[in-house]
XYZ file of C-alpha atoms in Angstrom:
717
model
C -17.196 -1.075 -6.849
C -17.142 -4.725 -5.607
C -18.509 -5.204 -1.777
C -16.862 -8.242 0.420
C -18.480 -8.250 3.752
C -21.362 -7.047 6.120
C -23.743 -4.748 3.955
C -22.007 -5.393 0.869
C -22.115 -2.908 -2.001
C -21.837 -4.360 -5.333
C -21.132 -8.257 -5.658
C -22.736 -10.036 -2.482
C -21.879 -14.443 -2.655
C -24.635 -16.131 -2.690
C -26.856 -17.498 -0.050
C -27.122 -21.246 1.092
C -30.163 -23.075 -1.109
C -31.700 -26.147 -0.472
C -32.083 -29.171 -2.213
C -34.727 -28.205 -4.507
C -33.152 -24.850 -5.678
C -35.455 -22.430 -2.400
C -33.352 -19.977 -0.488
C -31.990 -21.969 2.911
C -32.577 -19.775 6.136
C -30.288 -20.481 9.326
C -32.905 -23.048 10.451
C -31.885 -25.038 7.066
C -29.208 -27.330 8.879
C -32.508 -29.467 9.598
C -33.674 -29.479 6.337
C -35.833 -33.330 6.778
C -33.955 -36.466 5.411
C -30.613 -34.514 5.196
C -26.813 -36.395 5.717
C -24.761 -34.996 8.580
C -22.462 -33.832 5.755
C -25.068 -31.422 4.210
C -25.946 -30.098 8.139
C -22.512 -29.500 8.543
C -22.320 -27.399 5.573
C -25.111 -25.665 5.968
C -25.041 -24.734 9.691
C -21.761 -22.903 8.476
C -23.417 -21.370 5.249
C -25.660 -20.002 7.803
C -22.718 -18.298 9.870
C -21.356 -16.802 6.980
C -23.789 -15.857 3.897
C -22.128 -13.316 2.747
C -18.994 -15.243 1.954
C -18.392 -18.203 -0.812
C -17.481 -20.860 1.214
C -14.686 -23.445 -0.051
C -15.746 -26.757 2.223
C -12.434 -29.024 2.594
C -13.511 -32.598 1.171
C -10.400 -34.714 1.461
C -8.450 -33.230 -1.315
C -10.847 -30.617 -2.745
C -12.577 -27.815 -1.457
C -16.367 -27.736 -2.857
C -18.694 -25.420 -2.899
C -22.237 -26.333 -2.896
C -25.824 -24.593 -3.797
C -25.790 -21.123 -5.512
C -22.217 -20.964 -3.826
C -21.191 -23.498 -6.175
C -22.788 -21.863 -9.470
C -20.840 -18.940 -9.167
C -18.230 -20.936 -8.778
C -18.255 -22.512 -11.888
C -19.538 -19.281 -13.794
C -16.505 -17.657 -12.292
C -14.154 -20.199 -12.048
C -14.655 -21.785 -15.361
C -14.965 -25.507 -13.597
C -17.738 -27.868 -14.115
C -20.489 -27.746 -12.226
C -22.424 -31.405 -11.045
C -23.895 -32.916 -8.360
C -24.343 -34.502 -4.818
C -27.039 -36.855 -3.619
C -27.232 -35.415 0.186
C -30.045 -37.290 1.511
C -33.846 -38.651 0.482
C -34.293 -36.875 -2.690
C -31.819 -34.524 -2.664
C -29.569 -33.886 -4.790
C -27.462 -30.357 -4.747
C -25.058 -28.349 -7.108
C -21.715 -28.938 -6.725
C -18.449 -27.147 -7.907
C -14.372 -28.388 -6.380
C -11.240 -27.262 -6.763
C -8.132 -29.445 -6.115
C -6.588 -27.898 -2.700
C -3.544 -27.983 -4.050
C -4.455 -25.188 -6.931
C -6.253 -23.396 -3.836
C -4.206 -19.971 -4.396
C -4.980 -19.476 -8.665
C -8.752 -20.235 -7.985
C -8.972 -18.269 -4.857
C -6.516 -15.158 -7.016
C -9.844 -15.130 -9.399
C -12.664 -15.234 -6.882
C -11.055 -12.179 -5.274
C -9.738 -10.222 -7.778
C -13.628 -10.390 -8.402
C -15.114 -8.980 -5.561
C -16.490 -12.147 -3.315
C -15.723 -12.970 0.431
C -14.327 -16.237 0.480
C -14.754 -18.422 3.616
C -12.178 -21.183 3.981
C -13.642 -23.895 5.649
C -11.104 -26.659 6.681
C -11.234 -30.148 7.916
C -9.624 -29.903 11.555
C -9.963 -33.595 12.757
C -8.273 -36.376 10.811
C -10.991 -38.070 8.223
C -9.182 -41.383 8.208
C -9.116 -41.773 12.180
C -12.953 -42.680 11.810
C -15.174 -42.120 14.536
C -18.035 -40.671 12.243
C -18.314 -37.113 10.751
C -14.835 -34.940 10.238
C -14.866 -31.777 12.567
C -14.490 -29.011 10.220
C -15.012 -25.063 10.981
C -13.632 -21.876 9.140
C -10.418 -20.837 9.801
C -10.016 -17.867 7.947
C -12.390 -15.494 5.620
C -10.321 -14.401 2.608
C -11.087 -10.638 1.428
C -9.191 -8.589 -0.997
C -7.641 -6.217 2.009
C -6.693 -9.876 3.822
C -4.507 -11.576 1.677
C -1.897 -13.503 2.741
C -1.201 -16.135 0.436
C 2.766 -14.970 -1.049
C 1.667 -15.893 -5.109
C -1.486 -13.371 -4.794
C 0.583 -10.185 -3.692
C 2.918 -8.065 -5.350
C 6.180 -8.295 -3.124
C 7.369 -5.016 -3.657
C 4.290 -3.208 -2.710
C 2.358 -3.209 0.480
C -1.624 -4.588 0.380
C -3.549 -2.157 2.437
C -6.788 -2.419 4.069
C -8.178 0.530 5.379
C -10.813 1.910 7.536
C -12.488 5.367 8.062
C -14.432 6.819 10.552
C -16.043 10.670 9.955
C -17.801 13.442 12.053
C -18.294 16.654 10.693
C -15.419 18.470 9.143
C -13.249 15.963 10.453
C -12.221 12.229 9.594
C -9.992 9.363 11.097
C -7.890 6.942 9.036
C -6.584 3.248 9.823
C -4.711 1.355 8.025
C -2.908 -2.082 8.115
C -1.258 -4.576 5.859
C -1.218 -7.743 7.756
C 1.679 -9.462 5.862
C 3.883 -6.821 7.066
C 2.357 -5.471 9.834
C 2.636 -2.436 9.845
C -0.727 -0.951 11.184
C -0.890 3.652 11.414
C -3.861 5.935 12.005
C -4.132 9.412 11.863
C -7.305 12.090 12.410
C -7.284 15.029 9.676
C -9.628 17.242 8.189
C -12.442 15.588 6.482
C -10.669 17.145 2.631
C -7.514 15.362 3.455
C -8.743 12.157 3.763
C -9.318 11.612 -0.041
C -5.947 12.594 -0.852
C -4.511 10.109 1.928
C -6.380 6.904 0.396
C -5.262 7.899 -2.837
C -1.705 7.708 -1.513
C -2.442 4.610 0.351
C -4.462 2.790 -2.673
C -6.366 0.653 -0.214
C -6.869 -3.092 -1.626
C -10.381 -2.933 0.298
C -12.107 0.105 2.444
C -13.843 -0.555 5.233
C -16.705 1.866 6.270
C -19.694 2.410 8.760
C -23.035 0.420 7.895
C -24.775 3.771 8.298
C -22.221 5.371 5.706
C -24.688 4.361 2.535
C -24.656 7.589 0.894
C -23.081 6.628 -2.265
C -22.083 10.565 -2.938
C -20.484 10.358 0.297
C -18.326 6.968 -0.703
C -17.662 7.953 -3.688
C -15.543 11.634 -2.759
C -13.646 9.260 -0.413
C -12.943 6.276 -2.794
C -9.531 6.736 -4.665
C -10.167 7.577 -8.416
C -6.456 6.341 -9.071
C -5.846 4.763 -12.469
C -6.182 1.166 -10.788
C -9.305 -0.631 -10.219
C -11.101 1.403 -7.014
C -11.015 -0.514 -3.563
C -13.498 -2.921 -2.494
C -15.549 -1.356 -0.216
C -16.403 -3.485 2.740
C -19.587 -1.854 5.186
C -18.374 -3.241 8.519
C -20.710 -2.909 11.983
C -21.839 0.348 13.236
C -20.913 -0.613 16.875
C -17.204 -1.452 15.637
C -16.715 2.005 15.125
C -18.227 3.927 18.431
C -14.985 4.700 20.529
C -15.739 2.689 23.552
C -15.465 -0.691 21.741
C -12.791 1.007 19.519
C -10.901 2.025 22.322
C -11.582 -1.645 24.326
C -10.359 -3.505 21.177
C -8.024 -1.641 21.205
C -6.571 -1.743 24.365
C -7.362 -5.234 24.849
C -5.581 -6.673 21.627
C -2.381 -4.469 23.131
C -2.419 -5.331 26.753
C -2.473 -1.829 27.894
C -4.715 0.493 29.881
C -4.396 3.724 27.891
C -3.508 4.626 23.576
C -1.337 7.367 24.828
C 1.611 5.285 24.213
C 0.659 5.123 20.663
C -0.377 8.625 19.953
C -3.855 8.498 20.087
C -5.556 8.554 22.891
C -6.297 12.369 22.113
C -7.411 11.883 18.739
C -11.334 9.851 18.943
C -11.561 9.036 15.127
C -8.132 8.200 14.502
C -8.963 5.444 17.819
C -12.545 4.667 16.190
C -11.144 3.762 12.615
C -8.149 1.396 14.595
C -10.471 -0.075 16.480
C -12.769 -0.972 14.278
C -10.092 -2.219 11.750
C -8.841 -4.407 14.064
C -11.852 -6.172 15.029
C -12.235 -6.644 11.225
C -9.446 -8.334 10.790
C -9.631 -10.309 14.039
C -13.260 -11.269 13.071
C -11.941 -12.318 9.152
C -8.647 -13.526 10.567
C -9.966 -15.524 13.332
C -8.110 -14.069 15.792
C -4.728 -14.870 14.501
C -3.529 -11.395 14.194
C -0.714 -11.103 16.506
C 1.344 -10.070 13.911
C -0.261 -6.800 14.698
C 2.029 -5.945 17.642
C 2.435 -1.695 17.637
C 0.433 1.174 16.192
C 1.731 4.125 14.978
C -0.023 7.735 14.481
C 1.061 9.804 12.501
C 0.268 13.306 10.799
C -0.685 13.869 6.953
C 0.824 17.231 7.615
C 4.371 16.028 8.021
C 4.402 15.405 4.304
C 4.209 16.810 1.192
C 0.774 16.779 -0.697
C 0.075 14.444 -3.753
C -3.211 14.726 -5.629
C -4.150 11.718 -8.126
C -3.285 14.165 -11.311
C -0.031 15.037 -10.029
C 0.920 10.888 -9.474
C 0.077 10.442 -12.548
C 1.475 13.572 -14.798
C 4.166 13.318 -12.832
C 4.688 9.471 -13.694
C 5.583 8.439 -9.893
C 4.371 4.545 -9.854
C 3.051 4.156 -13.586
C 3.272 4.611 -16.997
C 1.743 7.627 -18.245
C -1.833 7.759 -20.395
C 0.385 7.520 -23.645
C 1.797 4.385 -22.447
C 5.138 5.437 -21.881
C 7.016 1.981 -20.211
C 9.337 3.719 -17.628
C 7.714 5.570 -14.243
C 10.325 7.467 -11.493
C 9.619 4.534 -9.498
C 11.513 1.756 -11.877
C 14.925 4.737 -12.404
C 15.465 5.077 -8.861
C 14.700 1.261 -7.828
C 18.098 -0.478 -7.474
C 16.755 -2.214 -4.047
C 17.687 -5.663 -3.574
C 14.910 -6.794 -1.241
C 11.365 -6.678 -1.132
C 11.609 -4.289 1.790
C 13.185 -1.767 0.283
C 11.334 -1.762 -2.899
C 8.436 -1.256 -0.633
C 9.595 1.573 1.467
C 10.891 3.229 -1.898
C 7.230 3.145 -2.861
C 5.990 4.383 0.009
C 8.574 7.338 0.493
C 8.004 8.473 -3.188
C 4.363 8.625 -1.830
C 4.909 10.987 1.034
C 7.717 13.209 0.619
C 8.186 14.439 3.907
C 8.075 18.597 4.875
C 11.457 17.777 7.605
C 14.030 19.287 7.209
C 16.110 17.847 9.822
C 14.827 14.128 8.754
C 15.928 15.043 5.439
C 19.307 15.619 6.090
C 19.595 12.876 7.864
C 18.227 10.398 5.050
C 21.039 12.387 2.780
C 23.648 11.896 4.733
C 23.400 7.802 5.135
C 23.025 8.214 0.505
C 26.166 10.075 0.873
C 27.536 7.719 2.974
C 26.780 4.666 0.712
C 27.178 7.044 -2.859
C 31.427 7.698 -1.921
C 32.388 4.023 -2.483
C 31.329 1.463 -4.905
C 33.203 -0.728 -3.237
C 31.105 -0.514 0.434
C 27.932 -0.659 -2.114
C 28.682 -3.679 -3.871
C 29.677 -5.695 -1.034
C 26.116 -4.383 1.093
C 24.267 -5.381 -2.327
C 26.218 -9.114 -1.902
C 24.584 -9.171 1.750
C 21.316 -7.714 0.591
C 21.005 -9.922 -2.220
C 20.851 -13.385 -0.142
C 18.229 -11.389 1.794
C 14.701 -13.167 1.288
C 11.574 -10.812 2.766
C 11.790 -10.686 6.591
C 8.712 -8.563 7.335
C 5.902 -11.350 5.531
C 8.217 -14.439 6.275
C 8.082 -13.452 10.363
C 4.642 -12.796 9.819
C 3.524 -15.777 8.374
C 5.677 -17.407 11.144
C 3.587 -15.817 13.532
C 0.340 -16.787 11.772
C 0.720 -20.295 11.762
C 1.167 -20.182 7.703
C 5.113 -20.722 6.938
C 6.453 -23.637 5.364
C 9.871 -25.009 6.669
C 11.521 -23.916 3.883
C 10.439 -20.296 4.926
C 11.440 -20.793 7.949
C 14.811 -21.906 7.121
C 15.190 -18.796 4.382
C 13.977 -16.305 7.499
C 17.378 -18.313 9.339
C 19.558 -17.472 6.223
C 18.455 -14.034 6.253
C 19.369 -13.306 10.112
C 22.673 -14.915 9.523
C 23.671 -12.273 7.298
C 23.161 -9.217 9.800
C 26.201 -9.259 12.010
C 28.288 -8.783 8.561
C 25.537 -5.970 7.705
C 26.416 -4.672 11.018
C 29.862 -5.142 10.729
C 29.841 -3.088 7.336
C 27.822 -0.171 8.624
C 29.945 -0.056 11.782
C 32.608 2.076 9.060
C 29.894 4.211 8.451
C 29.842 6.945 11.601
C 26.840 8.707 12.735
C 25.463 8.603 9.091
C 24.174 5.016 9.918
C 24.064 4.825 13.918
C 20.472 4.387 13.879
C 20.420 1.723 11.534
C 23.088 -0.254 13.357
C 21.389 0.171 16.754
C 17.888 -1.469 14.806
C 19.645 -4.789 13.375
C 19.838 -7.523 15.814
C 21.366 -10.343 14.617
C 18.677 -13.103 16.562
C 21.511 -15.348 17.370
C 18.500 -17.408 19.322
C 16.335 -17.329 16.604
C 19.306 -18.597 14.417
C 20.217 -21.058 16.549
C 17.434 -22.761 17.253
C 16.435 -23.018 13.601
C 19.681 -24.015 12.761
C 19.311 -27.296 15.272
C 15.612 -28.157 14.715
C 15.042 -27.958 10.756
C 16.650 -29.248 7.899
C 18.376 -27.004 5.150
C 16.179 -28.568 2.626
C 13.406 -28.983 4.309
C 10.361 -28.317 1.689
C 6.929 -27.075 1.961
C 5.391 -30.089 4.040
C 5.561 -31.125 7.322
C 4.913 -34.617 8.566
C 6.720 -36.389 6.217
C 10.342 -37.250 7.985
C 12.617 -35.047 5.926
C 11.613 -31.489 8.333
C 13.154 -31.843 11.832
C 16.931 -32.409 11.375
C 18.357 -36.026 13.061
C 19.711 -35.519 16.378
C 17.562 -32.709 17.145
C 15.139 -35.346 19.092
C 15.972 -38.710 20.088
C 12.426 -39.883 20.206
C 12.131 -39.056 16.435
C 15.404 -40.416 15.690
C 14.778 -44.080 17.198
C 10.861 -43.588 15.283
C 13.021 -42.891 12.458
C 15.381 -46.244 12.955
C 12.360 -48.821 13.351
C 10.719 -47.081 10.275
C 13.518 -47.597 8.362
C 14.099 -50.797 9.445
C 11.005 -51.888 8.758
C 10.696 -50.997 5.732
C 14.362 -52.874 4.931
C 12.381 -55.673 5.875
C 9.216 -55.621 3.939
C 11.502 -54.277 0.641
C 13.485 -57.425 1.192
C 10.687 -60.171 1.624
C 9.363 -60.295 -1.841
C 13.002 -61.816 -3.405
C 13.401 -63.717 0.554
C 9.737 -65.190 -0.224
C 10.395 -65.990 -3.993
C 13.745 -67.843 -3.126
C 11.688 -69.948 -0.304
C 8.278 -71.057 -2.201
C 9.887 -70.699 -5.301
C 7.210 -68.892 -7.038
C 8.749 -66.370 -9.312
C 6.174 -64.331 -9.571
C 5.060 -63.799 -5.958
C 5.002 -59.608 -5.093
C 5.030 -57.504 -1.827
C 2.142 -54.860 -2.619
C 0.084 -52.340 -0.319
C -2.878 -50.495 -0.285
C -5.206 -48.623 2.287
C -7.880 -51.123 2.899
C -5.633 -54.697 3.195
C -2.512 -52.922 3.751
C 0.610 -55.299 3.332
C 0.365 -58.282 1.276
C 1.852 -61.286 -0.765
C -0.141 -62.063 -4.020
C 0.395 -65.271 -5.957
C -1.288 -65.823 -9.221
C -3.804 -68.770 -9.417
C -1.373 -71.293 -11.163
C 1.247 -70.863 -8.385
C -1.358 -71.466 -5.771
C -0.419 -75.006 -4.711
C 2.606 -74.000 -4.067
C 1.529 -71.182 -1.635
C 3.690 -72.205 2.254
C 1.184 -73.516 5.205
C 1.797 -70.479 7.209
C -0.207 -67.760 4.686
C -3.069 -66.371 5.541
C -5.558 -65.786 2.483
C -6.635 -61.867 2.738
C -7.792 -61.512 -0.247
C -9.539 -63.713 -3.584
C -9.052 -61.421 -6.696
C -9.735 -62.901 -10.814
C -6.579 -64.351 -11.597
C -4.639 -64.565 -8.051
C -4.860 -64.775 -4.143
C -3.562 -62.394 -1.434
C -2.215 -63.585 1.426
C -0.403 -62.185 4.242
C 1.852 -63.769 7.363
C 1.474 -63.106 10.923
C 5.307 -61.656 10.238
C 4.155 -59.535 7.973
C 1.761 -57.900 9.748
C 3.795 -56.991 12.964
C 6.123 -55.408 10.262
C 3.395 -53.336 9.408
C 1.406 -52.226 11.976
C 5.228 -51.448 13.610
C 5.452 -48.734 9.862
C 2.296 -47.420 10.789
C 1.929 -46.755 13.368
C 5.890 -45.404 13.733
C 4.961 -43.214 10.872
C 1.550 -41.474 12.405
C 3.664 -40.714 15.617
C 6.659 -38.946 13.149
C 3.749 -37.105 12.184
C 2.907 -35.923 15.090
C 5.850 -35.643 16.839
C 7.617 -33.579 13.637
C 4.412 -30.967 13.378
C 5.003 -30.513 17.284
C 8.471 -29.619 17.110
C 7.883 -27.348 14.334
C 5.285 -25.845 15.747
C 7.696 -25.332 18.792
C 9.805 -23.691 16.585
C 7.583 -21.204 14.989
C 6.569 -20.516 18.644
C 9.971 -19.596 19.526
C 10.651 -17.659 16.567
C 7.299 -16.007 16.963
C 7.707 -14.770 20.416
C 11.218 -12.927 18.767
C 8.941 -11.571 16.150
C 9.286 -7.768 17.742
C 13.129 -7.038 17.196
C 12.805 -9.311 13.661
C 10.212 -6.949 12.591
C 12.785 -3.644 14.116
C 15.758 -5.424 11.894
C 13.588 -5.767 9.001
C 12.586 -2.241 8.885
C 16.871 -1.416 9.296
C 17.355 -3.529 5.970
C 14.979 -1.899 3.976
C 16.014 1.480 4.644
C 20.210 0.297 4.392
C 18.500 -1.046 1.216
C 17.037 1.740 -0.022
C 19.545 4.153 0.868
C 21.973 2.040 -0.976
C 19.920 1.988 -3.883
C 19.209 5.457 -4.501
C 23.260 6.206 -4.200
C 23.177 3.313 -6.640
C 20.512 5.622 -9.042
C 22.974 8.874 -7.993
C 25.799 7.228 -9.505
C 24.844 5.288 -12.316
C 23.015 8.674 -13.071
C 25.071 11.389 -12.516
C 22.386 12.561 -9.773
C 24.177 15.493 -6.847
C 23.165 15.911 -3.205
C 20.514 19.024 -2.679
C 21.058 21.554 -0.603
C 17.811 23.401 1.248
C 16.852 26.855 1.679
C 14.604 28.884 4.236
C 14.379 31.721 1.857
C 12.066 29.638 -0.474
C 14.168 29.966 -3.399
C 14.359 27.439 -6.475
C 17.483 27.251 -8.275
C 18.875 24.661 -10.205
C 21.737 24.528 -12.456
C 22.087 22.216 -15.407
C 19.118 20.424 -14.536
C 17.484 17.235 -16.125
C 14.029 15.582 -16.582
C 14.626 12.235 -14.600
C 12.702 9.540 -16.743
C 13.216 11.296 -19.955
C 16.908 11.212 -19.705
C 16.194 7.553 -18.585
C 14.610 6.663 -22.072
C 17.397 8.552 -23.958
C 20.976 7.392 -25.360
C 23.011 8.906 -23.089
C 23.846 12.502 -23.319
C 20.795 12.924 -25.717
C 18.910 15.348 -23.018
C 20.263 18.887 -22.670
C 20.357 20.280 -19.214
C 19.018 23.702 -18.346
C 18.480 26.016 -15.213
C 16.044 27.264 -13.131
C 15.909 30.422 -11.112
C 12.874 31.504 -9.556
C 11.858 32.845 -5.315
C 14.183 35.732 -5.656
C 12.048 38.970 -5.294
C 9.982 40.023 -8.544
C 10.362 35.939 -9.511
C 8.104 33.942 -7.537
C 6.540 33.203 -11.097
C 7.303 31.834 -14.173
C 5.410 31.888 -17.910
C 6.424 29.336 -19.894
C 5.520 30.178 -23.898
C 6.302 28.349 -27.672
C 4.743 26.043 -29.662
C 3.245 22.541 -29.228
C 6.409 19.715 -28.552
C 8.733 22.621 -27.332
C 9.121 20.711 -23.762
C 7.567 22.969 -22.069
C 5.862 20.055 -20.407
C 8.909 18.109 -19.671
C 10.530 21.047 -18.013
C 7.569 21.987 -15.434
C 7.505 18.419 -14.590
C 11.186 18.116 -14.681
C 11.571 20.583 -11.744
C 8.660 18.916 -9.906
C 10.352 16.094 -9.598
C 14.102 17.348 -8.707
C 11.885 18.716 -5.995
C 9.966 15.643 -5.175
C 13.186 13.724 -5.652
C 15.028 15.952 -3.039
C 12.025 15.630 -0.657
C 12.223 11.828 -0.483
C 15.577 12.094 0.487
C 17.426 11.355 -3.043
C 20.161 12.980 -5.181
C 18.600 14.885 -8.112
C 19.621 14.757 -11.896
C 21.303 18.411 -11.745
C 24.570 19.432 -11.379
C 24.258 21.889 -8.030
C 20.362 22.330 -6.763
C 19.316 25.040 -3.869
C 15.527 24.008 -2.850
C 13.202 25.698 -0.632
C 10.695 22.940 1.430
C 7.970 22.746 -0.701
C 4.280 21.494 0.973
C 2.484 20.405 -2.584
C 2.906 20.256 -5.769
C -0.299 20.972 -8.627
C -0.023 19.860 -11.969
C -2.393 20.762 -15.035
C -0.284 19.078 -17.751
C -1.676 17.971 -21.401
C -4.919 18.037 -23.344
C -6.971 15.545 -22.171
C -11.229 14.573 -22.267
C -13.805 12.563 -19.772
C -15.795 11.421 -22.431
C -17.431 8.825 -19.278
C -18.507 11.498 -17.217
C -19.457 14.035 -19.819
C -16.559 16.426 -19.443
C -14.745 17.739 -22.566
C -11.423 18.482 -22.826
C -11.419 22.269 -22.011
C -14.081 21.468 -18.928
C -11.483 18.804 -17.683
C -8.770 21.520 -17.980
C -10.902 24.170 -16.291
C -11.898 21.724 -13.593
C -8.322 20.740 -12.300
C -7.329 24.461 -12.663
C -10.353 25.921 -10.277
C -9.398 22.481 -8.139
C -5.447 23.831 -7.892
C -6.380 27.590 -7.050
C -9.309 26.258 -4.579
């Protein structure tokens, strides 16, 4: 279990050390004889002693002192040193700025907390020490870099607040703006954490009892989450309420449903405070808080999830899970929604019937599904794109992708208009956002790349000032491009050349053998071994014109792009609502496609608790077998005298497959999916238990028999 923040448990980032290798206290910024850069770094490190500080120096992010030793070991990079004052040479290790994402991923996977310290002023502008400060703190639950995320799964960070036999749980995904909270019995909390699988778990500092943490920590097949100890003050009700009220700009939490759920509010407020700290206040994408009740959903414990192979291969290395069988979604949003629905089957029959109506409408026409697949296939990840825009981290090409995705919405609305009541809610939630599309289309080039300020982002005609600067810069560059030919002809110096460097600017270079031919108006600028470099007043005028135009071009283009992003961010709520509707439409179409390809039927729900399946099949097993190889079978339970079924038979007779088949059919029905059967009439089930197969847990000293008894006792309990 890796610790990542505050009073951490597990790996901790090394504290700053002085040039002699000793620990550096907060006052170390006044090290005798230190350079201004050294003092600046130590001031930053003193504010973030529990993080590895990546300190921007030009084209590299550098680490110093013990951070450098840690980075060199963890990232397999060279440990060097740097003079930082009289008699001070400190350890240093750096990574290229353009390759930050890969190195950051390795540190986060190893459980470290990383503070990104950027240059806030132009290092080429002169005027003394470049201003630097931490702009973001990266932890496992606050990663936003696309390359570090699974696009078809959420990256949740969760917080818990406990009191007696009750618990509050809040979770968020800052890349999709999902923010939810709940109050529940303490016994329910571990099951919810297992369902969410958060990358990071936030707990109060006072919760230092490992037995309590052990009970809360999800124990799935994946790695445990990093556990972060946050200040107890953040979890106090008054502070938590104040954090939430100020962030959302409201006077009560009633609209969010947690006014009378103090533990839910405490967890949500503490989580929001932590995100504000690590993201330096940039959490404007969290525009709403949803309060939910775990009691509205079927309970699935870790053992059941694993034995039913919902999300991953079984313990014997099977290659296919139920998620793989059902996932015909075309967008990342739809894929994430399918994962959430599979982990949280519904108990509300009315909502289930609405879902099944939508699936049935898509199922009725293959042409309709194909048309929708074409529309959805061209859509990018609206949720994460708009949140990157809101956070100010979006690249120009991502803004263009956002526009193109929104341009497909009107056609999707028109297609759903054929669906009547079955998809009426989706149509109403889809907003074409014509104003957002228009401003992006008018301002941003279709072929805009990843960088702003190099002249290719803003469309010609959008800004007259920008167009004039471009024209002036192009004219000046054309003059200089023709200068070499012109001066060769005028002077008769065949090897004269025009060059440029950052120190001397543009120059005319003449070899020593041709110095006698140099025109009188040339002004000597630099002497080399075999040549001389010259300037002319006219050349310096054009150089100034180019450099001033390029500097102003960069400033103006960056300002225009930021303004476009602000206008898009103002409509973030509508775009997120649209993204949610797109995800649902995608999932309904995907479930209909799975039903069509695999021969599934719509289940019927009953109020008398019966379980009647005719021609049932195991969805995963039949998927990996040749077509028609799986032999269908029937199940009938729930009538008087048939509440219990006992299966007997030899090993490998199919008992476990049959048991899991029934469970999966029930689960699929309560997700809102069609099921693998000829017919199915099912009562609503509030929990599925499994105790399947032989296994031991030698790491904890439990034999096969003991594992079976413990799991059986848990079910009976």
